[in-house]
Coordinates of C-alpha atoms in Angstrom, one line a residue:
Chain A
M122 CA -49.7 -44.3 39.3
I123 CA -51.5 -42.3 36.7
R124 CA -48.9 -39.5 37.2
I125 CA -46.1 -41.9 36.6
C126 CA -47.8 -43.2 33.4
G127 CA -48.3 -39.6 32.2
L128 CA -44.7 -38.8 32.9
I129 CA -43.5 -41.8 30.9
L130 CA -45.9 -40.9 28.1
L131 CA -44.7 -37.3 27.9
L132 CA -41.0 -38.3 27.9
S133 CA -41.6 -41.0 25.3
A134 CA -43.5 -38.7 23.0
S135 CA -40.8 -36.0 23.2
V136 CA -38.1 -38.6 22.4
G137 CA -40.2 -39.8 19.5
V138 CA -40.6 -36.3 18.2
S139 CA -36.9 -35.8 18.3
F140 CA -36.2 -39.0 16.4
T141 CA -38.9 -38.2 13.8
L142 CA -37.6 -34.7 13.1
I143 CA -34.0 -35.9 12.8
G144 CA -35.1 -38.9 10.7
R145 CA -37.2 -36.7 8.4
E146 CA -34.3 -34.5 7.6
A147 CA -32.0 -37.5 7.0
K148 CA -34.6 -39.0 4.6
R149 CA -34.8 -35.7 2.6
I150 CA -31.0 -35.8 2.3
R151 CA -30.9 -39.4 1.2
E152 CA -33.6 -38.8 -1.4
L153 CA -31.7 -35.8 -2.8
E154 CA -28.6 -38.0 -3.0
G155 CA -30.7 -40.7 -4.7
I156 CA -31.9 -38.1 -7.3
C157 CA -28.3 -37.1 -7.9
E158 CA -27.5 -40.8 -8.4
L159 CA -30.3 -41.1 -10.9
I160 CA -29.3 -38.1 -12.9
R161 CA -25.7 -39.3 -13.0
Y162 CA -26.9 -42.7 -14.3
I163 CA -29.0 -41.1 -17.0
K164 CA -26.2 -38.9 -18.1
N165 CA -23.7 -41.7 -18.3
N166 CA -26.1 -44.0 -20.3
I167 CA -27.0 -41.3 -22.7
D168 CA -23.4 -40.1 -23.2
S169 CA -21.9 -43.6 -23.5
F170 CA -24.6 -45.7 -25.1
L171 CA -27.4 -43.4 -26.3
M172 CA -29.7 -45.7 -24.4
P173 CA -33.4 -44.8 -24.7
L174 CA -34.9 -43.4 -21.5
E175 CA -37.2 -46.4 -21.0
G176 CA -34.2 -48.7 -20.8
I177 CA -32.3 -46.4 -18.5
F178 CA -35.2 -46.2 -16.1
L179 CA -35.8 -49.9 -16.1
S180 CA -32.1 -50.7 -15.4
F181 CA -31.7 -48.1 -12.6
H182 CA -31.8 -48.9 -8.9
S183 CA -31.6 -46.9 -5.7
D184 CA -32.6 -48.3 -2.3
E185 CA -33.8 -44.9 -1.1
L186 CA -35.9 -44.1 -4.1
E187 CA -37.3 -47.7 -4.2
K188 CA -38.3 -47.4 -0.5
C189 CA -40.5 -44.4 -1.0
G190 CA -42.2 -45.9 -4.2
F191 CA -40.6 -43.3 -6.6
E192 CA -38.5 -45.9 -8.5
A193 CA -41.5 -48.2 -9.2
E194 CA -43.6 -45.3 -10.5
M195 CA -40.7 -44.1 -12.6
K196 CA -40.2 -47.6 -14.2
A197 CA -43.9 -48.0 -14.8
H198 CA -44.9 -44.5 -16.0
G199 CA -41.8 -42.5 -16.6
L200 CA -39.9 -39.8 -14.7
A201 CA -42.4 -37.0 -15.2
A202 CA -45.2 -39.1 -13.7
A203 CA -43.0 -40.1 -10.7
A204 CA -41.9 -36.5 -10.1
G205 CA -45.5 -35.2 -10.2
A206 CA -46.7 -37.8 -7.7
D207 CA -46.3 -37.5 -4.0
F208 CA -43.6 -40.0 -3.3
L209 CA -40.7 -37.8 -2.2
S210 CA -40.2 -35.8 1.0
V211 CA -38.0 -33.2 -0.6
D212 CA -39.1 -29.6 -0.6
G213 CA -41.1 -27.7 -3.3
K214 CA -38.0 -26.2 -4.9
A215 CA -36.4 -29.7 -5.4
L216 CA -39.7 -31.1 -6.7
G217 CA -40.1 -28.2 -9.1
A218 CA -36.6 -28.7 -10.4
L219 CA -37.2 -32.5 -10.8
S220 CA -40.4 -31.9 -12.7
A221 CA -38.6 -29.4 -15.0
F222 CA -35.8 -31.9 -15.6
A223 CA -38.3 -34.7 -16.4
G224 CA -40.2 -32.5 -18.7
S225 CA -37.2 -31.5 -20.8
L226 CA -35.4 -34.9 -20.8
G227 CA -35.2 -36.7 -24.1
T228 CA -36.1 -33.7 -26.3
G229 CA -32.6 -32.9 -27.5
F230 CA -29.6 -34.6 -29.1
R231 CA -26.8 -36.2 -27.1
D232 CA -24.7 -33.1 -26.3
D233 CA -27.8 -31.1 -25.2
E234 CA -29.0 -34.0 -22.9
V235 CA -25.5 -34.4 -21.3
K236 CA -25.4 -30.7 -20.6
R237 CA -28.9 -30.7 -19.2
C238 CA -28.0 -33.6 -16.9
E239 CA -24.8 -31.8 -15.7
Y240 CA -26.8 -28.7 -15.0
Y241 CA -29.4 -30.5 -12.9
L242 CA -26.7 -32.7 -11.2
E243 CA -25.0 -29.5 -10.0
L244 CA -28.4 -28.1 -8.9
F245 CA -29.4 -31.2 -6.9
G246 CA -25.9 -31.6 -5.5
A247 CA -26.1 -28.0 -4.2
L248 CA -29.6 -28.7 -2.7
A249 CA -28.2 -31.8 -0.9
V250 CA -25.3 -29.9 0.5
S251 CA -27.6 -27.1 1.7
E252 CA -29.9 -29.7 3.3
K253 CA -27.0 -31.3 5.1
E254 CA -25.9 -28.0 6.5
K255 CA -29.4 -27.2 7.7
A256 CA -29.6 -30.6 9.3
A257 CA -26.3 -30.1 11.1
R258 CA -27.6 -26.8 12.4
N259 CA -30.9 -28.2 13.5
R260 CA -29.6 -31.5 15.0
D261 CA -29.0 -30.3 18.5
M262 CA -32.3 -28.4 18.6
Y263 CA -34.2 -31.5 17.5
R264 CA -32.3 -33.7 19.9
Y265 CA -32.8 -31.6 23.0
L266 CA -35.7 -29.3 22.6
P267 CA -38.6 -31.8 22.6
P268 CA -37.3 -33.7 25.8
L269 CA -36.6 -30.3 27.5
A270 CA -40.1 -29.1 26.6
A271 CA -41.5 -32.4 28.0
L272 CA -39.6 -32.0 31.2
S273 CA -40.7 -28.4 31.6
L274 CA -44.3 -29.5 31.2
I275 CA -43.8 -32.2 33.8
L276 CA -42.4 -29.7 36.2
V277 CA -45.3 -27.4 35.7
L278 CA -47.9 -30.1 35.9
F279 CA -46.4 -32.1 38.7
Chain B
M144 CA -51.1 -55.0 -32.8
T145 CA -50.8 -54.4 -36.6
T146 CA -48.3 -51.9 -38.0
E147 CA -51.3 -49.8 -39.1
Q148 CA -52.6 -49.7 -35.5
Q149 CA -49.0 -48.8 -34.3
A150 CA -48.9 -46.0 -36.9
L151 CA -52.2 -44.6 -35.7
G152 CA -50.9 -44.9 -32.1
L153 CA -48.2 -42.4 -33.0
L154 CA -50.8 -39.7 -33.8
Q155 CA -52.9 -37.5 -31.6
P156 CA -56.4 -38.9 -31.2
R157 CA -58.1 -36.3 -33.5
L158 CA -55.5 -37.1 -36.3
S159 CA -55.9 -40.9 -36.0
A160 CA -59.7 -40.5 -36.1
A161 CA -59.4 -38.4 -39.3
V162 CA -57.1 -41.1 -40.8
L163 CA -59.5 -43.9 -40.0
K164 CA -62.4 -41.9 -41.4
A165 CA -60.6 -41.0 -44.7
S166 CA -59.3 -44.5 -45.3
S167 CA -62.7 -46.0 -44.7
L168 CA -64.3 -43.5 -47.2
C169 CA -61.7 -44.3 -49.9
G170 CA -61.9 -48.0 -49.2
G171 CA -58.3 -48.8 -49.5
E172 CA -55.2 -49.5 -47.5
F173 CA -53.0 -46.5 -47.0
N174 CA -49.2 -46.9 -47.4
E175 CA -48.2 -43.5 -46.1
I176 CA -49.4 -40.9 -43.6
R177 CA -48.1 -37.4 -44.4
L178 CA -48.1 -34.6 -41.9
R179 CA -47.1 -31.0 -42.8
L180 CA -46.9 -28.2 -40.3
N181 CA -50.0 -25.9 -40.7
G182 CA -51.0 -28.1 -43.7
P183 CA -53.5 -30.9 -44.2
L184 CA -53.0 -34.4 -42.9
C185 CA -52.9 -36.7 -46.0
L186 CA -52.8 -40.3 -46.8
T187 CA -51.3 -42.1 -49.8
V188 CA -53.7 -44.8 -51.0
S189 CA -52.8 -46.8 -54.1
G190 CA -50.4 -44.0 -55.2
K191 CA -53.0 -41.3 -54.8
T192 CA -53.0 -38.5 -52.2
V193 CA -56.1 -38.3 -50.0
N194 CA -56.8 -35.3 -47.8
C195 CA -58.0 -36.2 -44.4
G196 CA -59.5 -32.7 -43.7
V197 CA -57.5 -31.8 -40.6
I198 CA -54.6 -29.4 -40.2
C199 CA -51.5 -30.4 -38.4
T200 CA -50.2 -28.1 -35.6
R201 CA -46.8 -27.8 -34.1
E202 CA -48.0 -29.8 -31.1
D203 CA -49.1 -32.6 -33.5
M204 CA -45.7 -32.7 -35.2
D205 CA -43.7 -32.6 -31.9
S206 CA -45.9 -35.3 -30.4
V207 CA -45.4 -37.7 -33.4
V208 CA -41.6 -37.2 -33.3
R209 CA -41.6 -37.8 -29.5
R210 CA -43.5 -41.0 -29.9
L211 CA -41.5 -42.2 -32.8
C212 CA -38.3 -41.7 -30.8
G213 CA -39.7 -43.3 -27.6
N214 CA -39.2 -39.9 -25.8
S215 CA -35.5 -40.3 -26.5
L216 CA -34.7 -38.0 -29.5
Y217 CA -30.9 -38.4 -28.8
S218 CA -31.0 -42.1 -29.5
H219 CA -32.1 -41.4 -33.0
G220 CA -29.7 -38.5 -33.7
D221 CA -27.7 -40.3 -36.4
T222 CA -30.7 -41.3 -38.5
I223 CA -32.4 -37.9 -38.0
K224 CA -29.4 -36.3 -39.6
E225 CA -29.9 -38.7 -42.5
G226 CA -33.5 -37.5 -42.8
Y227 CA -35.5 -40.4 -41.2
I228 CA -36.5 -42.0 -38.0
A229 CA -36.8 -45.8 -37.8
S230 CA -39.3 -46.7 -35.1
A231 CA -39.3 -49.9 -33.1
H232 CA -42.4 -51.0 -35.0
G233 CA -40.7 -50.9 -38.4
I234 CA -42.4 -47.7 -39.4
R235 CA -39.9 -45.5 -41.2
A236 CA -40.7 -41.8 -40.9
G237 CA -39.1 -39.4 -43.4
I238 CA -38.4 -36.1 -41.5
C239 CA -37.6 -32.7 -42.8
G240 CA -37.2 -29.3 -41.1
R241 CA -34.5 -26.8 -40.4
A242 CA -31.0 -28.3 -40.7
V243 CA -28.3 -27.2 -38.4
T244 CA -25.0 -27.6 -40.2
D245 CA -21.5 -27.9 -39.1
G246 CA -18.7 -27.7 -41.6
G247 CA -21.1 -28.5 -44.5
S248 CA -22.7 -31.6 -42.9
V249 CA -26.0 -31.8 -41.1
S250 CA -25.4 -32.0 -37.3
A251 CA -29.0 -31.7 -36.2
V252 CA -32.6 -31.0 -37.4
T253 CA -34.9 -28.6 -35.6
D254 CA -38.4 -27.2 -36.3
V255 CA -39.7 -30.3 -38.0
S256 CA -42.1 -29.2 -40.8
S257 CA -42.9 -32.5 -42.6
L258 CA -43.2 -36.1 -41.6
C259 CA -43.9 -39.0 -43.9
L260 CA -44.8 -42.2 -42.1
R261 CA -44.4 -45.3 -44.3
I262 CA -46.4 -48.3 -43.2
P263 CA -44.7 -51.5 -44.1
R264 CA -47.2 -54.1 -45.2
R265 CA -46.7 -57.7 -46.3
V266 CA -48.1 -58.4 -49.8
R267 CA -47.9 -62.2 -50.1
G268 CA -46.8 -63.2 -53.5
A269 CA -45.2 -59.9 -54.3
G270 CA -41.8 -61.6 -54.7
D271 CA -43.0 -64.5 -56.9
E272 CA -42.1 -63.0 -60.2
A273 CA -38.6 -62.0 -59.0
Y274 CA -38.2 -65.5 -57.5
A275 CA -39.1 -67.1 -60.9
V276 CA -36.5 -64.9 -62.6
L277 CA -33.8 -66.1 -60.2
E278 CA -35.0 -69.7 -60.5
K279 CA -34.9 -69.5 -64.3
G280 CA -31.3 -68.5 -64.0
G281 CA -30.5 -71.4 -61.7
F282 CA -30.0 -69.0 -58.8
S283 CA -26.6 -68.4 -60.2
S284 CA -26.7 -64.6 -60.6
G285 CA -28.1 -61.6 -59.0
L286 CA -31.2 -59.4 -59.7
L287 CA -31.7 -55.7 -59.6
I288 CA -35.2 -54.3 -59.0
Y289 CA -35.8 -50.8 -60.2
S290 CA -38.7 -48.3 -60.2
R291 CA -39.6 -44.8 -59.4
P292 CA -40.2 -44.1 -55.6
G293 CA -43.3 -45.5 -54.0
V294 CA -44.1 -48.4 -56.4
G295 CA -43.2 -51.2 -54.0
K296 CA -39.5 -52.2 -54.4
T297 CA -39.0 -52.6 -50.6
T298 CA -42.2 -54.7 -50.3
L299 CA -41.0 -56.9 -53.1
L300 CA -37.6 -57.4 -51.6
R301 CA -39.1 -58.2 -48.3
E302 CA -41.3 -61.0 -49.7
L303 CA -38.4 -62.3 -51.9
A304 CA -36.2 -62.5 -48.8
V305 CA -38.8 -64.6 -47.0
R306 CA -39.1 -66.8 -50.1
L307 CA -35.4 -67.3 -50.6
A308 CA -34.6 -67.9 -46.9
G309 CA -37.5 -70.2 -46.2
G310 CA -38.9 -71.6 -49.4
A311 CA -38.8 -75.2 -50.6
R312 CA -35.1 -74.7 -51.4
P313 CA -33.9 -72.4 -48.6
F314 CA -30.7 -70.3 -49.1
R315 CA -28.4 -68.6 -46.6
V316 CA -29.7 -65.0 -46.9
A317 CA -28.3 -61.9 -45.4
V318 CA -30.5 -58.8 -45.4
I319 CA -28.7 -55.4 -45.1
D320 CA -31.5 -53.4 -43.6
T321 CA -29.8 -50.0 -43.5
R322 CA -33.0 -48.0 -42.9
C323 CA -34.7 -50.5 -40.6
E324 CA -37.7 -51.1 -42.9
L325 CA -36.7 -54.1 -45.1
A326 CA -37.2 -56.6 -42.4
A327 CA -40.1 -54.7 -40.7
G328 CA -42.9 -56.9 -39.5
L329 CA -41.0 -60.1 -40.2
D330 CA -40.0 -61.0 -36.6
G331 CA -40.0 -64.8 -36.4
M332 CA -41.0 -65.2 -40.0
I333 CA -37.7 -65.0 -41.7
S334 CA -34.8 -67.4 -41.5
A335 CA -32.3 -64.9 -42.7
D336 CA -29.5 -62.9 -41.0
V337 CA -30.7 -59.3 -40.7
L338 CA -28.1 -56.5 -40.2
T339 CA -30.3 -53.7 -39.0
G340 CA -29.1 -50.1 -39.2
Y341 CA -25.7 -51.0 -40.7
P342 CA -24.4 -48.7 -43.4
R343 CA -24.8 -50.6 -46.6
G344 CA -21.1 -51.1 -47.5
K345 CA -20.1 -52.1 -43.9
G346 CA -23.1 -54.5 -43.6
I347 CA -22.1 -56.2 -46.9
E348 CA -18.5 -56.5 -45.7
I349 CA -19.6 -58.0 -42.3
A350 CA -22.1 -60.4 -44.0
V351 CA -19.5 -61.7 -46.4
R352 CA -16.8 -62.1 -43.7
T353 CA -18.9 -63.6 -41.0
L354 CA -22.2 -65.1 -42.3
S355 CA -21.2 -66.9 -45.5
P356 CA -24.3 -65.9 -47.3
E357 CA -25.5 -67.2 -50.7
F358 CA -27.7 -64.2 -51.3
I359 CA -27.3 -60.7 -49.9
I360 CA -30.4 -58.4 -50.2
C361 CA -30.2 -54.7 -49.9
D362 CA -32.4 -51.7 -50.7
E363 CA -31.8 -48.4 -52.6
I364 CA -28.2 -48.7 -53.8
G365 CA -27.1 -45.5 -55.3
T366 CA -23.6 -44.5 -54.2
R367 CA -20.1 -45.3 -55.3
E368 CA -19.5 -46.9 -51.9
D369 CA -22.5 -49.2 -52.4
A370 CA -21.2 -50.2 -55.8
E371 CA -17.7 -50.9 -54.5
A372 CA -19.0 -53.0 -51.7
I373 CA -21.2 -55.0 -54.1
R374 CA -18.4 -55.4 -56.6
G375 CA -16.1 -56.7 -53.9
A376 CA -18.5 -59.1 -52.4
A377 CA -19.7 -60.4 -55.8
G378 CA -16.1 -61.5 -56.4
S379 CA -16.5 -63.9 -53.4
G380 CA -19.3 -65.7 -55.2
V381 CA -22.2 -64.0 -53.3
R382 CA -25.3 -63.2 -55.4
F383 CA -27.0 -59.9 -54.9
V384 CA -30.6 -58.9 -55.0
A385 CA -30.9 -55.1 -54.7
S386 CA -33.1 -52.2 -55.6
A387 CA -32.4 -48.8 -57.2
H388 CA -34.4 -45.8 -58.1
A389 CA -35.0 -45.4 -61.9
G390 CA -38.1 -44.8 -63.9
S391 CA -37.1 -46.9 -66.9
S392 CA -34.3 -49.3 -68.0
R393 CA -32.8 -46.5 -70.0
E394 CA -32.6 -44.3 -67.0
L395 CA -31.2 -47.2 -65.0
F396 CA -28.3 -48.0 -67.3
L397 CA -27.4 -44.3 -67.8
S398 CA -26.8 -44.1 -64.1
P399 CA -23.0 -44.3 -63.6
I400 CA -23.4 -46.5 -60.5
V401 CA -25.7 -49.1 -61.9
G402 CA -24.1 -48.8 -65.4
G403 CA -20.8 -49.6 -63.9
L404 CA -22.1 -52.6 -62.0
A405 CA -23.8 -53.9 -65.1
E406 CA -20.4 -54.0 -66.8
T407 CA -19.2 -56.4 -64.2
G408 CA -22.1 -58.8 -64.6
V409 CA -23.1 -58.7 -60.9
F410 CA -26.8 -58.7 -61.9
G411 CA -28.0 -61.3 -64.4
A412 CA -31.4 -59.6 -64.8
Y413 CA -33.1 -56.3 -64.2
L414 CA -36.7 -56.3 -63.2
G415 CA -38.5 -52.9 -63.6
L416 CA -41.7 -52.2 -61.6
L417 CA -43.6 -49.8 -63.9
G418 CA -46.7 -49.6 -61.8
R419 CA -48.9 -51.5 -59.4
T420 CA -52.3 -53.1 -59.9
K421 CA -54.7 -54.9 -57.6
N422 CA -53.2 -58.2 -58.7
G423 CA -49.5 -57.3 -58.6
Y424 CA -47.0 -55.2 -60.5
V425 CA -46.7 -54.2 -64.1
T426 CA -43.1 -55.2 -64.9
E427 CA -40.4 -55.1 -67.6
L428 CA -37.6 -57.6 -67.5
T429 CA -34.2 -57.0 -69.0
F430 CA -31.5 -59.6 -68.9
K431 CA -28.3 -57.9 -69.7
K432 CA -27.1 -54.4 -70.4
E433 CA -26.7 -55.2 -74.1
H434 CA -30.4 -55.8 -74.4
A435 CA -31.1 -52.5 -72.7
A436 CA -28.6 -50.8 -75.0
A437 CA -30.4 -52.3 -78.0
A438 CA -33.7 -51.0 -76.6
V439 CA -32.2 -47.5 -76.2

């Protein structure tokens, strides 16, 4: 009986690890896409309306950035504060780029701001593509490795 | 929050502390805060410059500009090219630095080296004498206020607008607030139509076409375009109350802009502000150009 419970536990845990690893990568990709959506929104509002940043942040919405708490922090305290806090799952390179973007945003005239947004939009777009390619490469490994490892352990133990 | 507190909020803590200390020592209300890069922070109190004893750094200047623009410099690009930033609190900051030109016109300003924050204050009763002049004329003609810079033309116009729009005999008043300081601090207190940020000529045209004003109030007329717009609107029966820079009536009428307007009779009277005292203004009143010519 105990052995059967242990078997079930091991298999469940391995499937859980698979889902977690796959889910974490998918979350990173969605967050990067959310950041791209934000930068695009900022760029369009500056270019078309010269809207102040406070108004841009308040009127922006992204389901993914709202879920992790980033959007609320940005609306309350600004983009720099949100980028510096621990809301996103993206890697250090993306966080560094986001902080740099937030720190320089709003310091120039319209043409400078639009060019800045275009630069960072391209950067985060490339990061999202790179993350998707990495996820595609790792998907099979995350899907099969943990359950196989669990089965190996079961065979050894039992 | 008062406009004074809002102005202090634009400064770094050590600068605002120095301002508070200096203004309490000289015992007066300050009208301007002046910052100069690598120079002393100064206040203007009753027309006199008071040194606050601290030096302004590049970080201080950049911080003030950032706060004035709400961290969105681009949204104030047009006014910065004209030499000022109009903050949401009604504080107008004169700004100078290194101009970036394009085809002879200023396309951007960098390396800000001086800032002059003008604090709008209500001085109740400041418009009384001007109101009395208009009343004596049966409110049938316009009035031009003139003085050298910093005496209080904008403050007088602000109070006169309130009186004309909301007094015992309220008029339909349109205020052309080109530099966003004429109606500063009057939210909810003025029953006038305020055209904020409009170029003077365009604002006058829009007001006449869409708002059927009895009085139009505008500040600092001085260009041919301003004069043309006023001349055109006056022909529609609108009375103007405006201000212009001039140290004396002679200087005023020698100006081709005002001199030309005087010929058309747009203004029935010219009120000069020669100085300011604790109780009000030292004024001189001229009724028509002929009187001024006789005085010359």
